[in-house]
Amino acid sequence: MMKFCLRLVFVFILIFFLNIPAYAEKSPDNPSPADDDLILPLPHNRQMVFRPIFLGQGEAPFAQRSFRMGDPDGGFKEHPTEVSLSGSFLGQGKSGKDWLYYMAKYEVNQGQWAAVLGLAAPDQNATDKPITRITWFEAQQFLDKLNQWLFANALNKLPKSGASPGFVRLPSEAEWEFAARGGAGVSADVFDRRVPYKDRLSSCEWFAGPKSSHGKLKAMGRLKPNPLGIHDMLGNVSEMTGGLYMIEYYQGRPGGFVARGGHYLSSEKMLRSSLRTEEPFYIARGSAPPVPNQKETMGLRPVLAAVVFGDRSAAQSYADAWDSYRKGAGAATPAAVSTAPTSQKTQVSIDQAGQYLARLEEMAVNNPGMQQELGRLKSVMADVQFIQAKADGETAYAWFKIAAERGFFVYLESKKLPMVKQLIDAAKTGKREAMIEKLTTRLAEIEANISQSMENYTASLRQLETLGQAARQTGENRYLKFLLENDAAEQVRAAKLVTTHLEALVKTKRTTPEAWQNDLSSLGL
């Protein structure tokens, strides 16, 4: 008992003198604490809270997460585009060590702004509301002051990458959207949605109208967070990023800076994870000097990151891994190829090899022996392309068959639902408790069957999307011929829905399983 008391006293001493939190504690800067929050101190006893954003790709030096930014609903300004993202720190993820970066859990509030910049404290009613009416340049000044204060007063609190401590900055567009979509914390289908919430949007985000913001700025952290524990990501105020606006994200003409997300005056239908706006650095005023851009609806949410080459060890690990990475996983990243099907990605390499061969042929003009060998090599390459095309056709047929069969199963199971629900209602009327329980269990089984089949269906379409148009057409034609020969009219309708859904996926780069399920439940009738 005495030893236990002494240990308890020792723990309290550590907590008091070393400022080690015993548990996630609620504060004005963290109204919804979580155990895995990263809390950094600020001047005047304020705090800034960050959430870990894991990539789910392991600890290899070049481990990164490829995903599609954008949404077809956003038009050409949000055209789905493949990007690749990595983290700054290694942490303990769900399946071992994993790369991550940290994103602020809340938008920077007025109290934090004043504390860091040494300004007078805001009114008590405004201290926990996001800071607005600030310019992009003032945001940079704030972050500079914050980093200098942290390095001088809380260096041991900052996570490290190798020997280098982290620092606070504005997020890139990719960092912002990956976190907004739910990151590695959600399934691929949820990630593809406009918003990653199960609850009503009004429970999670502030937007215009009487059922949400009533046209007023709100205190941060009062609504439910997104799947990564981040609050007010898509609403309340739009958030500055560190990148220049380009229509195609990372290519094209650079413009102003990018603000992401909507705000308390945005309509509900506008809010989406892909929402992006070009903001000018300055507002022209005719003949008067321009003024820096600042808005009542725009604030900031920083990330905590680190330099890439934190020390010699990190630099060496990247150098050692580069060749194998570039020949392996790196060959399929956006830096190497676009979102084209696998066959087209392969064609890029074949075309490059053809260019090299053409150069060698020019060099071998006066060398008949080398010309003969180069001719044989070109013949082998042509054979490889033929074999690949045949294999792709076989693969497409297999995935098309799986998708059509799963889709038809969804139709068969969906037909059972109305009858089972009617029987449940009848059993409730007759107060037949045993029958109610049995039928409710059966209903749950049918719904689970449909859900599992839809997961398989969308997975099959994703696999088909990776193949070229010719291979997809070959697989479809072969399966339709099989069905017609066996006089399977209903299955033919299911197969044709696969084609319709696949065409939409290829075009938009987004799955829509809910709409697909509605189509399949009636076979499009």
Short mmCIF file of C-alpha atoms in Angstrom, two decimals:
data_model
loop_
_atom_site.label_atom_id
_atom_site.label_comp_id
_atom_site.label_asym_id
_atom_site.label_seq_id
_atom_site.Cartn_x
_atom_site.Cartn_y
_atom_site.Cartn_z
CA MET A 1 0.00 0.00 0.00
CA MET A 2 2.84 2.37 0.87
CA LYS A 3 4.57 1.63 -2.45
CA PHE A 4 1.37 2.31 -4.35
CA CYS A 5 0.89 5.67 -2.59
CA LEU A 6 4.48 6.66 -3.31
CA ARG A 7 4.05 5.80 -6.99
CA LEU A 8 0.83 7.82 -7.13
CA VAL A 9 2.55 10.83 -5.57
CA PHE A 10 5.40 10.48 -8.06
CA VAL A 11 2.95 10.46 -10.99
CA PHE A 12 1.25 13.61 -9.72
CA ILE A 13 4.65 15.31 -9.37
CA LEU A 14 5.50 14.44 -12.98
CA ILE A 15 2.17 15.73 -14.19
CA PHE A 16 2.55 19.00 -12.26
CA PHE A 17 6.17 19.81 -13.04
CA LEU A 18 6.51 18.33 -16.50
CA ASN A 19 3.07 19.34 -17.71
CA ILE A 20 2.21 15.77 -18.77
CA PRO A 21 -1.56 15.40 -19.16
CA ALA A 22 -3.00 12.43 -17.23
CA TYR A 23 -5.93 12.26 -19.66
CA ALA A 24 -7.45 14.26 -22.50
CA GLU A 25 -8.80 17.31 -20.69
CA LYS A 26 -11.53 19.60 -21.94
CA SER A 27 -10.45 23.21 -22.46
CA PRO A 28 -11.62 26.29 -24.40
CA ASP A 29 -9.22 25.27 -27.20
CA ASN A 30 -10.24 21.60 -27.09
CA PRO A 31 -13.97 21.35 -26.34
CA SER A 32 -14.12 17.72 -27.55
CA PRO A 33 -10.92 16.05 -26.28
CA ALA A 34 -9.74 12.64 -27.47
CA ASP A 35 -7.02 10.40 -26.06
CA ASP A 36 -4.86 10.53 -29.19
CA ASP A 37 -4.93 14.31 -29.55
CA LEU A 38 -1.54 15.97 -29.95
CA ILE A 39 -1.69 19.11 -27.79
CA LEU A 40 0.85 21.90 -28.19
CA PRO A 41 1.05 24.77 -25.69
CA LEU A 42 0.62 28.39 -26.75
CA PRO A 43 1.38 31.66 -24.92
CA HIS A 44 -0.99 32.70 -22.09
CA ASN A 45 -2.04 29.12 -21.32
CA ARG A 46 -3.75 28.60 -24.65
CA GLN A 47 -3.41 25.37 -26.67
CA MET A 48 -3.46 24.14 -30.25
CA VAL A 49 -4.70 20.60 -30.82
CA PHE A 50 -3.75 18.35 -33.74
CA ARG A 51 -5.06 15.04 -35.03
CA PRO A 52 -2.83 12.32 -36.57
CA ILE A 53 -3.59 11.67 -40.24
CA PHE A 54 -2.17 8.23 -41.03
CA LEU A 55 -1.52 7.18 -44.61
CA GLY A 56 -2.07 3.45 -44.08
CA GLN A 57 0.89 2.56 -46.30
CA GLY A 58 3.54 1.35 -43.87
CA GLU A 59 6.97 2.68 -42.98
CA ALA A 60 9.01 2.36 -46.21
CA PRO A 61 10.88 5.60 -47.05
CA PHE A 62 8.76 6.27 -50.14
CA ALA A 63 5.48 4.89 -48.79
CA GLN A 64 2.71 7.13 -50.02
CA ARG A 65 -1.02 7.13 -50.57
CA SER A 66 -2.39 7.65 -54.06
CA PHE A 67 -5.96 8.92 -54.25
CA ARG A 68 -8.23 10.97 -56.45
CA MET A 69 -8.91 14.57 -55.60
CA GLY A 70 -11.92 16.33 -57.03
CA ASP A 71 -15.52 15.50 -57.82
CA PRO A 72 -17.41 15.46 -61.13
CA ASP A 73 -20.14 17.61 -59.52
CA GLY A 74 -17.59 20.40 -59.25
CA GLY A 75 -17.21 20.67 -63.01
CA PHE A 76 -13.89 21.11 -64.76
CA LYS A 77 -12.45 23.03 -61.79
CA GLU A 78 -12.66 19.86 -59.69
CA HIS A 79 -12.03 17.26 -62.37
CA PRO A 80 -11.01 14.02 -60.60
CA THR A 81 -7.22 13.88 -60.59
CA GLU A 82 -4.84 11.26 -59.25
CA VAL A 83 -2.41 12.58 -56.66
CA SER A 84 -0.01 10.95 -54.26
CA LEU A 85 0.62 11.96 -50.67
CA SER A 86 3.12 11.04 -47.98
CA GLY A 87 3.58 11.94 -44.34
CA SER A 88 6.21 13.67 -42.27
CA PHE A 89 6.44 11.46 -39.19
CA LEU A 90 6.46 7.77 -38.37
CA GLY A 91 3.91 6.70 -35.80
CA GLN A 92 2.16 3.58 -34.56
CA GLY A 93 -0.80 2.96 -36.84
CA LYS A 94 -3.42 0.21 -36.68
CA SER A 95 -1.18 -2.29 -38.46
CA GLY A 96 2.28 -1.22 -37.33
CA LYS A 97 4.47 1.76 -38.05
CA ASP A 98 3.00 4.15 -40.56
CA TRP A 99 3.67 7.57 -42.03
CA LEU A 100 1.46 10.44 -40.90
CA TYR A 101 1.10 14.18 -40.71
CA TYR A 102 -0.89 16.19 -38.19
CA MET A 103 -3.79 18.49 -38.97
CA ALA A 104 -5.29 21.00 -36.57
CA LYS A 105 -8.38 19.56 -34.95
CA TYR A 106 -10.13 22.93 -35.08
CA GLU A 107 -9.89 26.11 -37.11
CA VAL A 108 -7.59 28.70 -35.47
CA ASN A 109 -9.74 30.70 -33.08
CA GLN A 110 -9.58 34.35 -32.09
CA GLY A 111 -8.11 33.63 -28.67
CA GLN A 112 -5.23 31.61 -30.14
CA TRP A 113 -4.60 34.32 -32.72
CA ALA A 114 -4.34 37.03 -30.07
CA ALA A 115 -2.17 34.92 -27.76
CA VAL A 116 0.43 34.11 -30.44
CA LEU A 117 0.61 37.62 -31.88
CA GLY A 118 0.60 39.35 -28.49
CA LEU A 119 -2.70 41.16 -29.10
CA ALA A 120 -5.39 42.11 -26.62
CA ALA A 121 -7.58 39.16 -25.70
CA PRO A 122 -10.85 39.10 -27.66
CA ASP A 123 -14.28 39.41 -26.11
CA GLN A 124 -15.20 36.30 -24.12
CA ASN A 125 -18.04 35.52 -26.53
CA ALA A 126 -15.63 35.55 -29.50
CA THR A 127 -12.51 33.85 -28.13
CA ASP A 128 -13.48 30.37 -29.38
CA LYS A 129 -14.81 31.49 -32.76
CA PRO A 130 -12.57 31.11 -35.82
CA ILE A 131 -10.37 34.06 -36.68
CA THR A 132 -11.54 35.73 -39.92
CA ARG A 133 -10.87 38.92 -41.87
CA ILE A 134 -7.20 38.07 -42.07
CA THR A 135 -4.99 38.09 -45.15
CA TRP A 136 -2.94 35.19 -46.43
CA PHE A 137 0.16 37.20 -45.48
CA GLU A 138 -1.10 37.71 -41.91
CA ALA A 139 -1.71 33.96 -41.69
CA GLN A 140 1.93 33.40 -42.63
CA GLN A 141 3.05 35.90 -39.98
CA PHE A 142 0.94 34.08 -37.39
CA LEU A 143 2.50 30.74 -38.30
CA ASP A 144 5.99 32.22 -38.22
CA LYS A 145 5.38 33.65 -34.73
CA LEU A 146 3.90 30.35 -33.59
CA ASN A 147 6.86 28.32 -34.85
CA GLN A 148 9.37 30.67 -33.24
CA TRP A 149 7.53 30.48 -29.93
CA LEU A 150 7.28 26.67 -30.05
CA PHE A 151 10.97 26.26 -30.89
CA ALA A 152 11.91 28.56 -28.01
CA ASN A 153 9.42 27.33 -25.40
CA ALA A 154 8.11 23.86 -26.30
CA LEU A 155 10.68 22.18 -28.53
CA ASN A 156 10.33 18.92 -26.61
CA LYS A 157 6.59 18.85 -27.35
CA LEU A 158 7.05 18.82 -31.12
CA PRO A 159 7.15 15.46 -32.91
CA LYS A 160 10.37 14.73 -34.79
CA SER A 161 11.31 13.33 -38.15
CA GLY A 162 14.74 11.94 -37.57
CA ALA A 163 16.62 14.71 -35.77
CA SER A 164 14.40 17.51 -37.08
CA PRO A 165 11.45 18.85 -35.08
CA GLY A 166 8.14 19.48 -36.80
CA PHE A 167 6.84 22.91 -37.71
CA VAL A 168 3.42 24.41 -38.37
CA ARG A 169 2.36 25.57 -41.84
CA LEU A 170 -0.67 25.86 -44.10
CA PRO A 171 -1.73 22.54 -45.63
CA SER A 172 -1.34 21.54 -49.23
CA GLU A 173 -4.54 20.87 -51.17
CA ALA A 174 -3.84 17.14 -51.12
CA GLU A 175 -3.29 17.11 -47.34
CA TRP A 176 -6.51 19.06 -46.82
CA GLU A 177 -8.73 16.92 -49.07
CA PHE A 178 -7.31 13.60 -47.86
CA ALA A 179 -8.22 14.55 -44.29
CA ALA A 180 -11.58 16.02 -45.34
CA ARG A 181 -12.56 12.74 -47.01
CA GLY A 182 -11.71 10.69 -43.92
CA GLY A 183 -8.23 9.56 -44.97
CA ALA A 184 -7.25 6.00 -44.18
CA GLY A 185 -9.96 5.89 -41.51
CA VAL A 186 -12.79 5.16 -43.97
CA SER A 187 -13.57 2.64 -46.70
CA ALA A 188 -12.94 3.41 -50.36
CA ASP A 189 -16.66 3.94 -50.97
CA VAL A 190 -17.00 6.42 -48.09
CA PHE A 191 -13.85 8.20 -49.25
CA ASP A 192 -15.47 8.65 -52.68
CA ARG A 193 -18.59 10.33 -51.28
CA ARG A 194 -19.20 14.06 -51.39
CA VAL A 195 -19.03 14.10 -47.58
CA PRO A 196 -17.79 11.30 -45.28
CA TYR A 197 -20.53 11.51 -42.64
CA LYS A 198 -23.12 8.94 -41.57
CA ASP A 199 -25.14 11.58 -39.71
CA ARG A 200 -27.08 14.43 -41.23
CA LEU A 201 -24.82 17.19 -42.51
CA SER A 202 -26.41 19.69 -40.08
CA SER A 203 -25.07 17.55 -37.21
CA CYS A 204 -21.50 17.87 -38.49
CA GLU A 205 -21.07 21.14 -40.38
CA TRP A 206 -22.23 24.76 -40.25
CA PHE A 207 -23.80 26.05 -43.46
CA ALA A 208 -26.32 28.72 -44.46
CA GLY A 209 -29.96 28.58 -43.43
CA PRO A 210 -32.27 28.27 -40.44
CA LYS A 211 -31.45 24.60 -39.81
CA SER A 212 -27.75 25.37 -39.40
CA SER A 213 -25.77 28.61 -38.94
CA HIS A 214 -28.59 31.18 -39.33
CA GLY A 215 -26.01 33.20 -41.25
CA LYS A 216 -23.65 33.61 -38.26
CA LEU A 217 -20.12 32.50 -37.47
CA LYS A 218 -20.09 29.70 -34.88
CA ALA A 219 -17.72 28.64 -32.13
CA MET A 220 -15.45 25.81 -33.18
CA GLY A 221 -15.91 22.20 -32.14
CA ARG A 222 -19.60 22.29 -31.24
CA LEU A 223 -20.73 19.76 -33.86
CA LYS A 224 -19.74 16.14 -34.50
CA PRO A 225 -16.28 15.60 -36.02
CA ASN A 226 -15.40 13.84 -39.25
CA PRO A 227 -14.13 10.20 -39.16
CA LEU A 228 -10.62 11.41 -38.24
CA GLY A 229 -11.83 13.48 -35.29
CA ILE A 230 -11.52 16.83 -37.09
CA HIS A 231 -14.23 19.44 -36.50
CA ASP A 232 -15.86 21.95 -38.89
CA MET A 233 -13.79 20.76 -41.83
CA LEU A 234 -16.26 21.55 -44.59
CA GLY A 235 -18.16 24.49 -43.11
CA ASN A 236 -18.12 27.46 -40.70
CA VAL A 237 -15.20 29.18 -42.46
CA SER A 238 -13.29 28.30 -45.61
CA GLU A 239 -9.63 27.53 -44.98
CA MET A 240 -6.48 28.84 -46.62
CA THR A 241 -3.96 26.42 -48.09
CA GLY A 242 -0.33 26.93 -48.95
CA GLY A 243 -0.62 26.23 -52.66
CA LEU A 244 -1.21 28.35 -55.73
CA TYR A 245 -4.45 27.75 -57.60
CA MET A 246 -4.19 25.70 -60.79
CA ILE A 247 -7.27 24.43 -62.57
CA GLU A 248 -5.82 20.91 -62.75
CA TYR A 249 -4.44 20.99 -59.20
CA TYR A 250 -0.74 20.57 -59.98
CA GLN A 251 -0.52 21.60 -63.61
CA GLY A 252 -1.56 24.63 -65.61
CA ARG A 253 -1.29 28.36 -65.06
CA PRO A 254 -0.66 29.33 -61.40
CA GLY A 255 -3.07 31.93 -60.02
CA GLY A 256 -4.03 33.11 -56.54
CA PHE A 257 -3.99 30.98 -53.41
CA VAL A 258 -6.48 28.18 -52.74
CA ALA A 259 -9.16 28.20 -50.07
CA ARG A 260 -10.80 24.86 -49.32
CA GLY A 261 -14.24 24.02 -48.01
CA GLY A 262 -17.40 26.05 -47.56
CA HIS A 263 -18.50 28.41 -44.79
CA TYR A 264 -21.47 29.54 -42.74
CA LEU A 265 -22.97 31.36 -45.74
CA SER A 266 -22.55 28.42 -48.14
CA SER A 267 -25.66 26.48 -49.08
CA GLU A 268 -25.93 22.91 -47.82
CA LYS A 269 -25.77 21.47 -51.34
CA MET A 270 -22.44 23.25 -51.96
CA LEU A 271 -20.60 21.60 -49.08
CA ARG A 272 -18.35 18.77 -50.28
CA SER A 273 -14.86 17.48 -49.60
CA SER A 274 -13.63 18.63 -53.00
CA LEU A 275 -14.84 22.25 -52.79
CA ARG A 276 -12.03 24.64 -53.74
CA THR A 277 -11.90 28.35 -54.52
CA GLU A 278 -9.27 30.56 -56.09
CA GLU A 279 -8.63 33.58 -53.88
CA PRO A 280 -6.67 36.62 -55.14
CA PHE A 281 -3.85 37.81 -52.93
CA TYR A 282 -4.97 41.42 -53.52
CA ILE A 283 -8.27 43.15 -54.27
CA ALA A 284 -8.04 45.84 -56.94
CA ARG A 285 -9.69 49.20 -56.16
CA GLY A 286 -9.54 51.05 -59.44
CA SER A 287 -7.04 53.88 -59.27
CA ALA A 288 -6.49 53.37 -55.52
CA PRO A 289 -3.73 51.01 -54.31
CA PRO A 290 -4.90 47.37 -54.01
CA VAL A 291 -5.55 45.88 -50.57
CA PRO A 292 -4.75 42.32 -49.40
CA ASN A 293 -7.68 39.93 -49.65
CA GLN A 294 -9.52 39.26 -46.40
CA LYS A 295 -13.01 37.87 -45.82
CA GLU A 296 -15.50 37.42 -43.02
CA THR A 297 -15.91 33.82 -44.14
CA MET A 298 -12.25 32.74 -44.46
CA GLY A 299 -9.81 31.53 -41.81
CA LEU A 300 -7.11 28.89 -41.48
CA ARG A 301 -6.38 25.41 -40.17
CA PRO A 302 -2.66 24.55 -40.06
CA VAL A 303 -0.87 21.24 -40.33
CA LEU A 304 2.16 20.04 -38.43
CA ALA A 305 4.82 18.65 -40.77
CA ALA A 306 8.59 18.29 -41.09
CA VAL A 307 11.38 18.63 -43.62
CA VAL A 308 11.97 15.61 -45.86
CA PHE A 309 15.71 15.22 -45.24
CA GLY A 310 15.73 15.58 -41.49
CA ASP A 311 19.21 14.15 -41.08
CA ARG A 312 21.87 12.14 -42.91
CA SER A 313 20.22 8.88 -41.99
CA ALA A 314 16.95 9.92 -43.63
CA ALA A 315 18.74 11.13 -46.74
CA GLN A 316 20.61 7.84 -47.03
CA SER A 317 17.46 5.77 -46.57
CA TYR A 318 15.80 7.61 -49.45
CA ALA A 319 18.87 7.20 -51.64
CA ASP A 320 19.03 3.45 -50.92
CA ALA A 321 15.32 2.93 -51.64
CA TRP A 322 15.02 5.11 -54.75
CA ASP A 323 15.84 2.60 -57.50
CA SER A 324 13.58 -0.17 -56.21
CA TYR A 325 10.80 2.33 -55.53
CA ARG A 326 10.93 3.87 -59.01
CA LYS A 327 10.88 0.46 -60.67
CA GLY A 328 8.13 -0.79 -58.36
CA ALA A 329 5.36 1.18 -56.67
CA GLY A 330 6.69 4.49 -57.93
CA ALA A 331 6.08 3.48 -61.53
CA ALA A 332 2.33 3.73 -60.96
CA THR A 333 2.24 7.07 -59.13
CA PRO A 334 0.97 10.26 -60.76
CA ALA A 335 4.55 11.42 -61.06
CA ALA A 336 5.11 8.61 -63.54
CA VAL A 337 1.73 8.14 -65.20
CA SER A 338 -1.81 9.50 -65.08
CA THR A 339 -5.06 7.79 -64.10
CA ALA A 340 -5.02 5.78 -67.33
CA PRO A 341 -5.83 2.03 -67.29
CA THR A 342 -3.03 -0.38 -66.53
CA SER A 343 -2.72 -1.36 -70.17
CA GLN A 344 -2.15 2.26 -71.09
CA LYS A 345 0.36 2.70 -68.28
CA THR A 346 2.22 -0.29 -69.69
CA GLN A 347 2.01 1.23 -73.13
CA VAL A 348 3.84 4.30 -71.81
CA SER A 349 6.80 2.12 -70.89
CA ILE A 350 6.61 0.26 -74.20
CA ASP A 351 6.58 3.55 -76.08
CA GLN A 352 9.63 4.69 -74.12
CA ALA A 353 11.38 1.42 -74.97
CA GLY A 354 10.47 1.99 -78.63
CA GLN A 355 12.16 5.37 -78.52
CA TYR A 356 15.30 3.80 -77.10
CA LEU A 357 15.22 1.14 -79.82
CA ALA A 358 14.89 3.81 -82.51
CA ARG A 359 18.00 5.49 -81.14
CA LEU A 360 19.88 2.19 -81.16
CA GLU A 361 18.79 1.52 -84.74
CA GLU A 362 20.24 4.87 -85.78
CA MET A 363 23.47 3.95 -84.04
CA ALA A 364 23.47 0.53 -85.73
CA VAL A 365 23.08 1.74 -89.32
CA ASN A 366 26.43 0.30 -90.28
CA ASN A 367 26.17 -2.80 -88.10
CA PRO A 368 23.96 -5.49 -89.75
CA GLY A 369 24.39 -7.89 -86.84
CA MET A 370 23.09 -5.39 -84.29
CA GLN A 371 20.21 -4.44 -86.60
CA GLN A 372 19.18 -8.09 -86.76
CA GLU A 373 19.22 -8.39 -82.96
CA LEU A 374 17.21 -5.18 -82.57
CA GLY A 375 14.65 -6.55 -85.03
CA ARG A 376 14.29 -9.67 -82.91
CA LEU A 377 13.84 -7.52 -79.80
CA LYS A 378 11.06 -5.52 -81.47
CA SER A 379 9.36 -8.78 -82.42
CA VAL A 380 9.51 -9.98 -78.80
CA MET A 381 8.00 -6.69 -77.62
CA ALA A 382 5.14 -7.09 -80.10
CA ASP A 383 4.54 -10.63 -78.80
CA VAL A 384 4.45 -9.32 -75.22
CA GLN A 385 1.82 -6.75 -76.18
CA PHE A 386 -0.28 -9.45 -77.86
CA ILE A 387 -0.03 -11.73 -74.82
CA GLN A 388 -0.92 -8.87 -72.50
CA ALA A 389 -3.97 -7.93 -74.57
CA LYS A 390 -5.18 -11.53 -74.48
CA ALA A 391 -4.61 -11.76 -70.71
CA ASP A 392 -6.42 -8.47 -70.16
CA GLY A 393 -9.40 -9.81 -72.12
CA GLU A 394 -9.53 -12.93 -69.93
CA THR A 395 -9.27 -10.83 -66.78
CA ALA A 396 -12.02 -8.49 -67.96
CA TYR A 397 -14.34 -11.43 -68.65
CA ALA A 398 -13.76 -12.83 -65.15
CA TRP A 399 -14.42 -9.50 -63.39
CA PHE A 400 -17.41 -8.73 -65.62
CA LYS A 401 -18.91 -12.12 -64.83
CA ILE A 402 -18.40 -11.61 -61.08
CA ALA A 403 -19.94 -8.13 -61.20
CA ALA A 404 -22.97 -9.26 -63.22
CA GLU A 405 -23.60 -12.26 -60.95
CA ARG A 406 -23.30 -10.16 -57.82
CA GLY A 407 -25.60 -7.56 -59.34
CA PHE A 408 -28.20 -10.18 -60.22
CA PHE A 409 -27.98 -11.58 -56.68
CA VAL A 410 -28.72 -8.09 -55.33
CA TYR A 411 -31.85 -8.08 -57.50
CA LEU A 412 -32.99 -11.49 -56.22
CA GLU A 413 -32.41 -10.57 -52.58
CA SER A 414 -34.09 -7.17 -53.00
CA LYS A 415 -37.23 -8.89 -54.27
CA LYS A 416 -37.53 -10.66 -50.90
CA LEU A 417 -37.48 -7.49 -48.81
CA PRO A 418 -41.07 -6.24 -49.34
CA MET A 419 -42.59 -9.65 -48.51
CA VAL A 420 -40.51 -10.08 -45.35
CA LYS A 421 -41.41 -6.57 -44.20
CA GLN A 422 -45.12 -7.26 -44.81
CA LEU A 423 -44.87 -10.47 -42.79
CA ILE A 424 -43.19 -8.55 -39.94
CA ASP A 425 -46.01 -6.00 -39.95
CA ALA A 426 -48.59 -8.80 -39.89
CA ALA A 427 -46.77 -10.52 -37.04
CA LYS A 428 -46.68 -7.27 -35.08
CA THR A 429 -50.42 -6.83 -35.61
CA GLY A 430 -51.00 -10.33 -34.27
CA LYS A 431 -48.44 -9.78 -31.46
CA ARG A 432 -46.61 -12.96 -32.45
CA GLU A 433 -43.30 -12.23 -30.75
CA ALA A 434 -41.48 -15.40 -31.80
CA MET A 435 -42.39 -14.87 -35.44
CA ILE A 436 -41.38 -11.18 -35.23
CA GLU A 437 -37.94 -12.18 -33.92
CA LYS A 438 -37.49 -14.85 -36.60
CA LEU A 439 -38.54 -12.56 -39.43
CA THR A 440 -36.41 -9.66 -38.14
CA THR A 441 -33.39 -11.95 -38.14
CA ARG A 442 -34.22 -13.03 -41.69
CA LEU A 443 -34.56 -9.38 -42.77
CA ALA A 444 -31.14 -8.59 -41.30
CA GLU A 445 -29.65 -11.58 -43.18
CA ILE A 446 -31.07 -10.39 -46.50
CA GLU A 447 -29.84 -6.83 -45.95
CA ALA A 448 -26.37 -8.17 -45.01
CA ASN A 449 -26.33 -10.29 -48.18
CA ILE A 450 -27.17 -7.23 -50.27
CA SER A 451 -24.51 -5.12 -48.52
CA GLN A 452 -21.80 -7.75 -49.03
CA SER A 453 -22.78 -8.25 -52.65
CA MET A 454 -22.62 -4.50 -53.29
CA GLU A 455 -19.11 -4.40 -51.82
CA ASN A 456 -18.10 -7.20 -54.21
CA TYR A 457 -19.89 -5.44 -57.06
CA THR A 458 -18.07 -2.11 -56.59
CA ALA A 459 -14.75 -3.92 -56.08
CA SER A 460 -15.26 -5.76 -59.39
CA LEU A 461 -16.01 -2.51 -61.21
CA ARG A 462 -12.88 -0.94 -59.76
CA GLN A 463 -10.86 -3.85 -61.15
CA LEU A 464 -12.51 -3.47 -64.55
CA GLU A 465 -11.70 0.23 -64.54
CA THR A 466 -7.98 -0.57 -64.40
CA LEU A 467 -8.23 -2.37 -67.74
CA GLY A 468 -8.29 -0.75 -71.15
CA GLN A 469 -11.42 -0.13 -73.21
CA ALA A 470 -10.62 -2.95 -75.65
CA ALA A 471 -10.24 -5.50 -72.85
CA ARG A 472 -13.44 -4.33 -71.15
CA GLN A 473 -15.35 -4.63 -74.43
CA THR A 474 -13.97 -8.13 -75.02
CA GLY A 475 -15.02 -9.28 -71.55
CA GLU A 476 -18.50 -7.78 -71.89
CA ASN A 477 -19.16 -9.23 -75.34
CA ARG A 478 -18.04 -12.69 -74.31
CA TYR A 479 -20.25 -12.74 -71.21
CA LEU A 480 -23.32 -11.36 -73.01
CA LYS A 481 -22.90 -14.03 -75.69
CA PHE A 482 -22.82 -16.68 -72.97
CA LEU A 483 -26.05 -15.35 -71.42
CA LEU A 484 -27.89 -15.08 -74.73
CA GLU A 485 -26.95 -18.62 -75.66
CA ASN A 486 -28.50 -19.74 -72.36
CA ASP A 487 -31.68 -17.63 -72.78
CA ALA A 488 -31.07 -15.68 -69.52
CA ALA A 489 -32.96 -12.45 -70.18
CA GLU A 490 -32.94 -11.11 -66.61
CA GLN A 491 -29.22 -11.77 -66.25
CA VAL A 492 -28.68 -9.88 -69.51
CA ARG A 493 -30.33 -6.80 -67.97
CA ALA A 494 -28.01 -7.12 -64.96
CA ALA A 495 -24.98 -7.37 -67.28
CA LYS A 496 -26.07 -4.27 -69.19
CA LEU A 497 -26.30 -2.36 -65.89
CA VAL A 498 -22.70 -3.39 -65.22
CA THR A 499 -21.77 -1.73 -68.50
CA THR A 500 -23.71 1.43 -67.61
CA HIS A 501 -22.18 1.69 -64.16
CA LEU A 502 -18.69 0.93 -65.45
CA GLU A 503 -18.95 3.66 -68.07
CA ALA A 504 -19.93 6.15 -65.34
CA LEU A 505 -17.01 5.02 -63.14
CA VAL A 506 -14.52 5.36 -65.99
CA LYS A 507 -15.82 8.85 -66.72
CA THR A 508 -16.21 10.27 -63.19
CA LYS A 509 -13.59 8.18 -61.33
CA ARG A 510 -16.10 7.85 -58.47
CA THR A 511 -18.21 4.93 -57.29
CA THR A 512 -21.89 5.51 -56.44
CA PRO A 513 -22.93 2.25 -54.75
CA GLU A 514 -26.22 3.59 -53.38
CA ALA A 515 -27.46 4.61 -56.83
CA TRP A 516 -26.11 1.38 -58.32
CA GLN A 517 -27.99 -0.65 -55.72
CA ASN A 518 -31.23 1.16 -56.59
CA ASP A 519 -30.69 0.28 -60.26
CA LEU A 520 -29.88 -3.35 -59.52
CA SER A 521 -32.82 -3.86 -57.16
CA SER A 522 -35.18 -3.44 -60.12
CA LEU A 523 -32.75 -4.30 -62.94
CA GLY A 524 -33.21 -0.78 -64.25
CA LEU A 525 -36.95 -1.19 -64.85
#
